[in-house]
Short mmCIF file of C-alpha atoms and ligand atoms in Angstrom, two decimals:
data_model
loop_
_atom_site.label_atom_id
_atom_site.label_comp_id
_atom_site.label_asym_id
_atom_site.label_seq_id
_atom_site.Cartn_x
_atom_site.Cartn_y
_atom_site.Cartn_z
CA MET A 27 -0.36 0.29 0.29
CA SER A 28 1.35 3.66 -0.60
CA ASN A 29 3.20 5.40 2.37
CA ASN A 30 0.52 8.79 0.88
CA ASN A 31 -3.04 8.13 1.95
CA ASN A 32 -5.36 10.66 1.70
CA VAL A 33 -5.27 9.68 -2.22
CA VAL A 34 -8.74 9.06 -2.02
CA LEU A 35 -10.20 11.23 1.60
CA VAL A 36 -12.63 8.03 2.84
CA GLU A 37 -15.07 9.49 5.88
CA GLU A 38 -19.13 8.85 7.39
CA TYR A 39 -21.06 11.52 7.76
CA LEU A 40 -23.45 11.68 9.92
CA THR A 41 -27.31 12.29 9.01
CA THR A 42 -28.77 14.32 11.62
CA SER A 43 -32.04 10.97 11.32
CA GLY A 44 -28.78 8.81 13.00
CA HIS A 45 -27.79 7.43 9.17
CA LYS A 46 -24.29 7.00 8.11
CA ILE A 47 -22.98 8.02 4.37
CA GLY A 48 -20.34 7.01 3.00
CA SER A 49 -17.59 9.32 1.44
CA LEU A 50 -15.04 8.69 -1.14
CA VAL A 51 -12.57 12.09 -2.85
CA LEU A 52 -10.43 11.78 -5.17
CA ASN A 53 -7.66 13.65 -3.78
CA LYS A 54 -4.35 13.95 -6.59
CA PRO A 55 -6.35 16.52 -8.27
CA LYS A 56 -3.08 18.24 -10.01
CA ALA A 57 -3.12 14.23 -11.56
CA LEU A 58 -6.93 15.40 -12.15
CA ASN A 59 -7.32 12.64 -9.75
CA ALA A 60 -5.96 10.08 -12.42
CA LEU A 61 -6.57 7.01 -10.73
CA ASP A 62 -3.35 4.64 -9.26
CA LEU A 63 -3.61 0.96 -7.60
CA ASP A 64 -3.73 2.34 -3.76
CA MET A 65 -7.49 5.22 -5.12
CA ALA A 66 -8.53 1.86 -6.50
CA SER A 67 -7.81 -0.37 -3.13
CA ILE A 68 -8.12 1.56 -0.72
CA MET A 69 -11.95 2.49 -2.35
CA LEU A 70 -12.70 -1.30 -2.74
CA ASP A 71 -11.96 -1.82 0.80
CA ALA A 72 -14.32 1.26 1.42
CA LEU A 73 -17.25 0.18 -0.46
CA ASN A 74 -16.46 -3.32 1.02
CA GLY A 75 -17.25 -2.68 4.27
CA TRP A 76 -19.17 -0.40 4.08
CA SER A 77 -21.92 -2.70 1.87
CA LYS A 78 -22.14 -4.67 5.46
CA ASN A 79 -22.11 -1.36 7.48
CA ASP A 80 -26.31 -1.47 8.17
CA GLU A 81 -25.73 2.38 9.85
CA ILE A 82 -24.08 3.63 6.09
CA VAL A 83 -27.41 4.81 4.33
CA CYS A 84 -25.20 5.51 0.34
CA VAL A 85 -22.46 6.35 -0.59
CA VAL A 86 -20.87 9.40 -2.58
CA ILE A 87 -17.59 9.41 -4.68
CA SER A 88 -16.80 12.47 -5.28
CA SER A 89 -13.05 14.66 -5.83
CA HIS A 90 -11.43 17.49 -5.39
CA GLY A 91 -10.40 20.26 -7.47
CA ASP A 92 -13.03 21.67 -10.04
CA LYS A 93 -11.16 20.21 -13.66
CA ALA A 94 -11.98 16.59 -13.35
CA PHE A 95 -13.89 14.27 -11.45
CA CYS A 96 -11.11 11.80 -12.73
CA ALA A 97 -9.41 11.94 -16.37
CA GLY A 98 -7.57 8.12 -16.52
CA GLY A 99 -5.97 5.96 -14.88
CA ASP A 100 -2.68 6.19 -13.73
CA ILE A 101 -0.80 4.93 -17.55
CA VAL A 102 2.37 6.44 -16.65
CA SER A 103 3.03 3.89 -13.65
CA MET A 104 1.41 1.02 -16.34
CA TYR A 105 4.29 3.01 -18.94
CA ASN A 106 7.15 1.67 -16.32
CA ALA A 107 6.69 -0.91 -15.14
CA MET A 108 6.14 -1.86 -19.88
CA LYS A 109 9.37 -1.13 -19.97
CA THR A 110 11.21 -3.10 -18.03
CA SER A 111 8.98 -6.01 -18.80
CA ASP A 112 10.00 -6.81 -22.28
CA GLY A 113 7.66 -7.63 -23.56
CA THR A 114 6.03 -9.93 -21.14
CA ILE A 115 2.81 -9.51 -19.19
CA PRO A 116 3.69 -7.17 -16.49
CA PRO A 117 2.88 -8.45 -12.88
CA PHE A 118 2.04 -4.45 -12.26
CA LEU A 119 -0.57 -4.08 -15.59
CA GLU A 120 -2.99 -7.53 -14.18
CA SER A 121 -2.83 -6.16 -10.09
CA PHE A 122 -3.97 -3.02 -11.98
CA PHE A 123 -6.33 -3.95 -14.12
CA THR A 124 -8.47 -6.28 -12.54
CA THR A 125 -8.15 -4.24 -8.95
CA GLU A 126 -9.25 -1.31 -11.22
CA TYR A 127 -12.38 -2.84 -12.53
CA THR A 128 -13.11 -5.00 -9.68
CA LEU A 129 -13.26 -1.52 -7.88
CA ASP A 130 -16.03 -1.08 -10.56
CA TYR A 131 -17.53 -4.63 -11.05
CA THR A 132 -18.69 -3.52 -7.48
CA ILE A 133 -20.38 0.01 -7.98
CA HIS A 134 -21.93 -1.97 -10.80
CA ASN A 135 -23.90 -4.46 -8.14
CA PHE A 136 -23.32 -2.64 -4.50
CA SER A 137 -26.55 -3.28 -2.58
CA LYS A 138 -27.19 0.37 -1.83
CA PRO A 139 -27.11 3.72 -3.72
CA ILE A 140 -24.00 5.05 -4.59
CA ILE A 141 -23.86 8.22 -6.47
CA VAL A 142 -20.94 9.12 -7.99
CA TRP A 143 -20.60 13.86 -8.49
CA GLY A 144 -19.28 13.02 -12.75
CA SER A 145 -18.53 16.98 -13.11
CA GLY A 146 -15.58 18.44 -14.99
CA ILE A 147 -13.67 15.01 -17.32
CA VAL A 148 -14.45 12.05 -17.08
CA MET A 149 -11.94 9.84 -19.22
CA GLY A 150 -10.94 6.89 -19.17
CA GLY A 151 -10.81 5.16 -15.43
CA GLY A 152 -13.05 7.95 -13.99
CA MET A 153 -15.98 6.95 -17.22
CA GLY A 154 -15.18 2.80 -15.16
CA LEU A 155 -16.26 4.58 -11.57
CA LEU A 156 -19.34 6.45 -13.16
CA CYS A 157 -21.43 4.58 -15.62
CA GLY A 158 -22.19 1.49 -12.93
CA ALA A 159 -23.09 3.85 -9.77
CA SER A 160 -26.86 4.00 -9.25
CA HIS A 161 -27.05 7.92 -9.38
CA ARG A 162 -24.60 9.57 -12.78
CA ILE A 163 -24.92 13.09 -12.01
CA VAL A 164 -23.18 15.25 -14.87
CA THR A 165 -23.35 19.54 -14.66
CA GLU A 166 -22.57 21.45 -17.65
CA THR A 167 -18.69 21.33 -16.88
CA SER A 168 -18.77 17.66 -17.68
CA ARG A 169 -16.95 15.83 -20.24
CA LEU A 170 -16.95 12.43 -20.99
CA ALA A 171 -14.79 10.02 -22.94
CA MET A 172 -13.40 7.01 -23.32
CA PRO A 173 -10.12 8.30 -25.93
CA GLU A 174 -8.41 4.92 -25.88
CA ILE A 175 -7.94 5.42 -29.64
CA THR A 176 -4.94 7.96 -28.79
CA ILE A 177 -3.06 6.23 -26.64
CA GLY A 178 -3.12 2.85 -28.17
CA LEU A 179 -5.31 1.12 -25.13
CA TYR A 180 -8.98 0.32 -26.18
CA PRO A 181 -11.41 1.47 -23.74
CA ASP A 182 -12.03 -0.25 -20.84
CA VAL A 183 -13.58 0.20 -17.40
CA GLY A 184 -16.16 -1.53 -19.08
CA GLY A 185 -16.88 -0.64 -22.48
CA SER A 186 -17.71 -4.12 -23.73
CA TYR A 187 -20.62 -3.70 -21.79
CA PHE A 188 -21.34 0.14 -22.28
CA LEU A 189 -20.74 1.44 -25.57
CA PRO A 190 -22.97 -1.55 -27.40
CA ARG A 191 -25.84 -0.74 -25.07
CA LEU A 192 -25.34 2.88 -26.53
CA PRO A 193 -28.22 4.53 -28.74
CA GLY A 194 -27.97 3.20 -32.23
CA LYS A 195 -24.42 3.02 -32.90
CA SER A 196 -22.78 5.74 -30.88
CA GLY A 197 -20.91 3.41 -28.73
CA LEU A 198 -18.77 2.30 -31.74
CA PHE A 199 -18.46 6.25 -32.69
CA LEU A 200 -17.43 7.39 -28.81
CA GLY A 201 -15.02 3.77 -29.11
CA LEU A 202 -13.16 4.85 -32.75
CA THR A 203 -13.45 8.38 -32.06
CA GLY A 204 -12.40 9.00 -28.62
CA GLY A 205 -15.52 11.45 -28.96
CA ASN A 206 -16.47 14.16 -26.51
CA MET A 207 -20.12 13.75 -24.48
CA ASN A 208 -20.76 16.92 -22.76
CA GLY A 209 -24.03 16.32 -19.23
CA ALA A 210 -26.26 16.58 -22.06
CA ASP A 211 -24.93 14.51 -23.79
CA ALA A 212 -24.95 11.75 -21.47
CA MET A 213 -28.40 12.62 -20.34
CA TYR A 214 -29.56 11.77 -24.05
CA VAL A 215 -26.99 8.50 -24.61
CA GLY A 216 -27.96 7.38 -21.02
CA LEU A 217 -24.58 7.39 -19.20
CA ALA A 218 -26.20 10.11 -16.43
CA ASP A 219 -29.32 10.27 -14.36
CA ALA A 220 -29.17 14.22 -14.16
CA LEU A 221 -27.96 16.82 -15.36
CA VAL A 222 -27.93 19.54 -12.32
CA ASP A 223 -25.22 23.50 -11.49
CA SER A 224 -22.44 22.34 -10.71
CA SER A 225 -22.16 24.90 -7.42
CA GLN A 226 -25.13 22.10 -6.46
CA PHE A 227 -22.43 19.69 -4.92
CA ASP A 228 -22.94 21.36 -1.03
CA VAL A 229 -26.86 21.32 -1.96
CA LEU A 230 -26.07 17.69 -2.91
CA LEU A 231 -24.52 16.86 0.80
CA GLU A 232 -26.48 19.62 3.34
CA ASN A 233 -29.61 17.26 1.83
CA LEU A 234 -28.81 14.49 2.36
CA LYS A 235 -27.27 15.11 5.17
CA GLU A 236 -30.69 16.56 6.32
CA HIS A 237 -33.05 13.64 4.64
CA SER A 238 -34.73 11.59 6.64
CA TRP A 239 -33.85 8.20 5.30
CA ALA A 240 -36.98 7.32 6.70
CA GLU A 241 -38.86 4.83 4.25
CA ALA A 242 -37.22 2.09 2.81
CA ASN A 243 -36.47 2.92 -1.22
CA LEU A 244 -33.38 4.26 -0.45
CA GLY A 245 -32.57 4.95 -4.30
CA GLN A 246 -35.80 5.94 -4.88
CA GLN A 247 -34.49 8.88 -1.86
CA VAL A 248 -32.03 9.58 -3.32
CA THR A 249 -33.59 9.99 -6.77
CA THR A 250 -35.41 12.78 -4.76
CA VAL A 251 -32.73 14.69 -3.09
CA ILE A 252 -31.11 15.15 -6.40
CA SER A 253 -34.33 16.58 -7.85
CA GLU A 254 -34.67 19.35 -6.06
CA LEU A 255 -30.63 20.46 -6.94
CA SER A 256 -30.68 23.70 -9.17
CA SER A 257 -29.56 22.83 -13.40
CA PRO A 258 -27.57 25.14 -15.14
CA VAL A 259 -28.55 28.12 -16.15
CA ASN A 260 -26.86 27.42 -19.62
CA PRO A 261 -27.26 23.59 -20.27
CA PRO A 262 -25.80 22.11 -22.95
CA VAL A 263 -26.97 20.33 -25.78
CA SER A 264 -26.18 17.32 -27.37
CA ASN A 265 -23.98 16.13 -30.40
CA VAL A 266 -24.70 12.86 -30.40
CA GLU A 267 -28.70 13.95 -30.83
CA ALA A 268 -28.04 16.16 -32.88
CA HIS A 269 -26.17 13.88 -35.60
CA GLN A 270 -27.38 10.44 -34.43
CA ASP A 271 -28.80 9.41 -38.21
CA TYR A 272 -25.29 10.43 -39.09
CA ILE A 273 -23.11 8.34 -36.34
CA ASP A 274 -25.00 5.34 -37.22
CA GLY A 275 -25.40 5.49 -41.67
CA LEU A 276 -21.12 6.02 -40.00
CA CYS A 277 -21.10 2.55 -38.44
CA SER A 278 -23.49 0.64 -39.87
CA GLY A 279 -21.05 -1.25 -42.27
CA GLU A 280 -20.31 -5.07 -41.60
CA SER A 281 -16.89 -4.82 -40.61
CA CYS A 282 -13.82 -2.19 -38.71
CA ALA A 283 -12.56 -1.24 -42.14
CA GLU A 284 -15.62 -0.16 -43.71
CA VAL A 285 -16.85 2.24 -40.69
CA VAL A 286 -13.32 3.56 -40.19
CA SER A 287 -13.13 4.27 -43.93
CA ALA A 288 -16.70 5.71 -43.95
CA ILE A 289 -15.58 7.99 -41.25
CA LEU A 290 -12.38 9.44 -42.08
CA SER A 291 -14.02 10.22 -45.50
CA ALA A 292 -16.96 11.30 -44.34
CA ASP A 293 -18.04 15.56 -45.06
CA MET A 294 -18.61 16.55 -41.38
CA ASN A 295 -20.07 20.05 -42.92
CA ASN A 296 -17.84 22.10 -40.78
CA ASP A 297 -18.80 20.89 -37.43
CA LYS A 298 -16.09 21.09 -35.34
CA TRP A 299 -17.24 18.90 -32.72
CA LEU A 300 -17.59 15.77 -36.05
CA SER A 301 -14.66 16.63 -37.34
CA ARG A 302 -12.66 16.84 -34.36
CA ALA A 303 -13.94 12.74 -34.32
CA GLN A 304 -12.61 12.49 -37.67
CA LYS A 305 -9.19 13.85 -36.33
CA THR A 306 -9.10 12.05 -33.30
CA LEU A 307 -9.36 7.98 -35.31
CA SER A 308 -7.29 9.25 -37.76
CA VAL A 309 -4.01 9.61 -35.50
CA GLY A 310 -5.24 7.17 -33.44
CA SER A 311 -4.20 3.69 -33.61
CA PRO A 312 -5.20 1.38 -36.00
CA ILE A 313 -4.82 -1.83 -33.52
CA THR A 314 -7.15 0.22 -31.93
CA ALA A 315 -9.25 0.06 -34.19
CA HIS A 316 -10.15 -3.67 -34.26
CA LEU A 317 -10.11 -3.73 -30.63
CA VAL A 318 -12.90 -1.54 -30.18
CA PHE A 319 -15.37 -2.57 -33.34
CA GLU A 320 -14.49 -5.90 -32.05
CA GLN A 321 -15.13 -5.80 -28.10
CA CYS A 322 -18.56 -3.72 -29.13
CA GLN A 323 -19.37 -7.14 -30.93
CA ARG A 324 -18.07 -10.03 -28.17
CA GLY A 325 -19.68 -7.24 -25.76
CA ALA A 326 -22.92 -7.31 -27.20
CA GLU A 327 -23.63 -10.21 -25.78
CA LEU A 328 -21.91 -10.54 -23.14
CA SER A 329 -22.49 -10.87 -19.32
CA LEU A 330 -21.38 -7.53 -17.57
CA ALA A 331 -19.07 -9.66 -15.61
CA ASP A 332 -17.53 -11.86 -18.12
CA CYS A 333 -17.00 -8.06 -20.06
CA PHE A 334 -14.63 -7.69 -16.95
CA LYS A 335 -12.94 -10.47 -18.14
CA MET A 336 -12.91 -10.43 -21.12
CA GLU A 337 -11.32 -6.80 -20.73
CA ALA A 338 -8.60 -8.54 -18.13
CA ILE A 339 -6.90 -10.26 -20.41
CA MET A 340 -7.31 -7.74 -24.08
CA SER A 341 -5.27 -5.45 -21.41
CA CYS A 342 -2.72 -7.80 -20.14
CA ARG A 343 -2.17 -8.43 -24.15
CA CYS A 344 -1.65 -4.31 -23.45
CA GLY A 345 1.11 -5.02 -21.89
CA GLU A 346 2.78 -7.21 -23.91
CA SER A 347 2.40 -5.45 -27.32
CA GLY A 348 3.83 -2.49 -27.17
CA GLU A 349 1.37 -0.62 -29.21
CA PHE A 350 0.13 0.28 -25.91
CA GLN A 351 3.38 1.77 -24.33
CA GLU A 352 3.98 3.02 -27.95
CA GLY A 353 1.35 5.89 -27.64
CA VAL A 354 1.91 6.37 -23.90
CA ARG A 355 5.66 7.40 -24.92
CA ALA A 356 4.79 9.17 -27.88
CA LEU A 357 1.17 11.47 -25.87
CA LEU A 358 2.82 11.33 -22.16
CA ILE A 359 6.21 10.82 -21.76
CA ASP A 360 8.34 12.56 -24.54
CA LYS A 361 5.64 13.84 -25.93
CA ASP A 362 6.48 14.73 -29.51
CA ASN A 363 2.48 13.81 -30.14
CA ASN A 364 3.46 11.48 -33.01
CA PRO A 365 3.37 6.87 -32.23
CA LYS A 366 4.70 5.47 -34.41
CA TRP A 367 1.63 2.40 -34.48
CA GLN A 368 2.75 -1.50 -35.72
CA TYR A 369 0.57 -0.34 -38.56
CA PRO A 370 -0.14 2.03 -40.90
CA SER A 371 -3.97 2.02 -41.39
CA VAL A 372 -6.74 -0.36 -40.30
CA SER A 373 -6.75 -2.82 -43.45
CA ASN A 374 -2.88 -3.49 -42.25
CA VAL A 375 -3.57 -5.51 -39.70
CA PRO A 376 -3.30 -9.30 -39.83
CA ALA A 377 -6.46 -10.53 -38.11
CA GLU A 378 -4.05 -13.14 -35.38
CA VAL A 379 -2.42 -10.13 -34.71
CA ILE A 380 -7.17 -8.95 -33.48
CA ALA A 381 -7.21 -12.46 -31.74
CA ASN A 382 -4.22 -12.61 -30.07
CA TYR A 383 -5.93 -9.66 -27.56
CA PHE A 384 -9.17 -12.42 -27.72
CA ALA A 385 -6.34 -14.74 -26.06
CA SER A 386 -6.53 -15.79 -22.07
CA PRO A 387 -3.06 -16.62 -20.78
CA TRP A 388 -5.25 -18.65 -18.31
CA SER A 389 -6.96 -21.38 -17.66
CA ASP A 390 -10.77 -21.02 -16.38
CA GLU A 391 -9.41 -21.61 -13.29
CA THR A 392 -5.66 -18.72 -12.91
CA HIS A 393 -8.19 -16.25 -14.59
CA PRO A 394 -7.10 -13.01 -11.74
CA LEU A 395 -10.90 -12.04 -12.52
CA LYS A 396 -11.99 -16.14 -11.79
CA ASP A 397 -14.57 -15.06 -9.72
CA LEU A 398 -16.15 -12.06 -10.21
CA GLY A 399 -20.18 -12.74 -10.40
CA ALA A 400 -19.91 -15.86 -8.92
C1 LIG B 501 -5.65 9.57 -23.86
C2 LIG B 501 -6.17 8.66 -22.79
C3 LIG B 501 -5.46 9.13 -21.24
C4 LIG B 501 -4.95 9.81 -21.60
C5 LIG B 501 -4.46 11.10 -22.85
C6 LIG B 501 -4.88 10.04 -23.63
C7 LIG B 501 -5.97 8.47 -20.47
C8 LIG B 501 -5.12 8.64 -18.93
C9 LIG B 501 -4.32 10.01 -19.06
C10 LIG B 501 -3.97 10.90 -18.13
C11 LIG B 501 -3.88 12.04 -17.68
C12 LIG B 501 -4.40 12.78 -16.69
C13 LIG B 501 -3.49 12.07 -16.22
C14 LIG B 501 -2.98 10.92 -16.46
C15 LIG B 501 -3.74 10.31 -16.28
O1 LIG B 501 -4.47 10.44 -20.48
O2 LIG B 501 -6.28 6.66 -20.38
O3 LIG B 501 -1.58 10.33 -15.02
O4 LIG B 501 -2.77 11.68 -15.09
O5 LIG B 501 -5.25 8.43 -17.89
O6 LIG B 501 -5.17 11.02 -24.84
O7 LIG B 501 -6.77 7.19 -22.91
#
């Protein structure tokens, strides 16, 4: 464990009714609260304790700093582990992903309401924390995305489950292009439950503390408290909704190569949001594009637990293949923004290469997430 155990602040607030509210505050604002292994372990331990504690009526997950709820994962530590592992699966990555996915899964299946305050940047690992919560709040500053194609990873943390379940082909499009969602997009695609003004966090906590907690249905009571918060003065407008039919048309192809070529050759009509998505795909990893296409196909048919098990395999394969390491080098280590991807385009990637990302390095009995959902 870390020598810096205030990376997540774990607190219990007493309510006037005599109950307790669990609070987890991500506390690495300079790193945009990117999730590291210590943070994930602390959160998982706290949730496991609170699930068995009858005094606790609900949990609030939030973060310090205005900029980000959580901008992703601690990929610099992962880079350092990959650099010294020489093309094998770094044990650190296996530990990190196992802990992170167990945490995400625990949030999805928690026995009491979990409120996530998803204000500011919510990307990658942050999406994993948000998506499974029973009460997902976004604000006028929220920016949600799965931008992993930029770094040669792929949209994990349950992306295999939630992307193929978004309206039409929007999940495939967002995974391929790293497209940004604002608060209105998040509401439209069903990844948020309430859009409120970013000034309302203290009001939310105060009202949760003052609530009577007298009724049986804790989830309904949290919904009521949240419904009393103020909406944004200038609410955002959904890009995904505005472009849904266009996105569905672009993503209707039968193969990854067809879809990617349709998006890359499309006239984005000077639309800023669509053009940015197109640009991100054009400079992103061709291997990642295949992984996104494949995970959306496979994930549509899988349970949540099986999606996380598949992602543990994919993520460990990413840790040994070199593509992810090169992406992190180019974007975050050397910052030359010039990753040398292993294949020049989607059409050059052999099927066997992609198949290997889904080939388990473990037997069912030795899979690190074998007990998930059991
Ligand atoms: C694409 C990504 C990530 C990214 C940038 C991308 C990502 C991620 C981070 C990140 C952000 C802040 C940090 C940090 C990492 O950046 O997944 O350590 O402090 O975690 O273009 O997928």
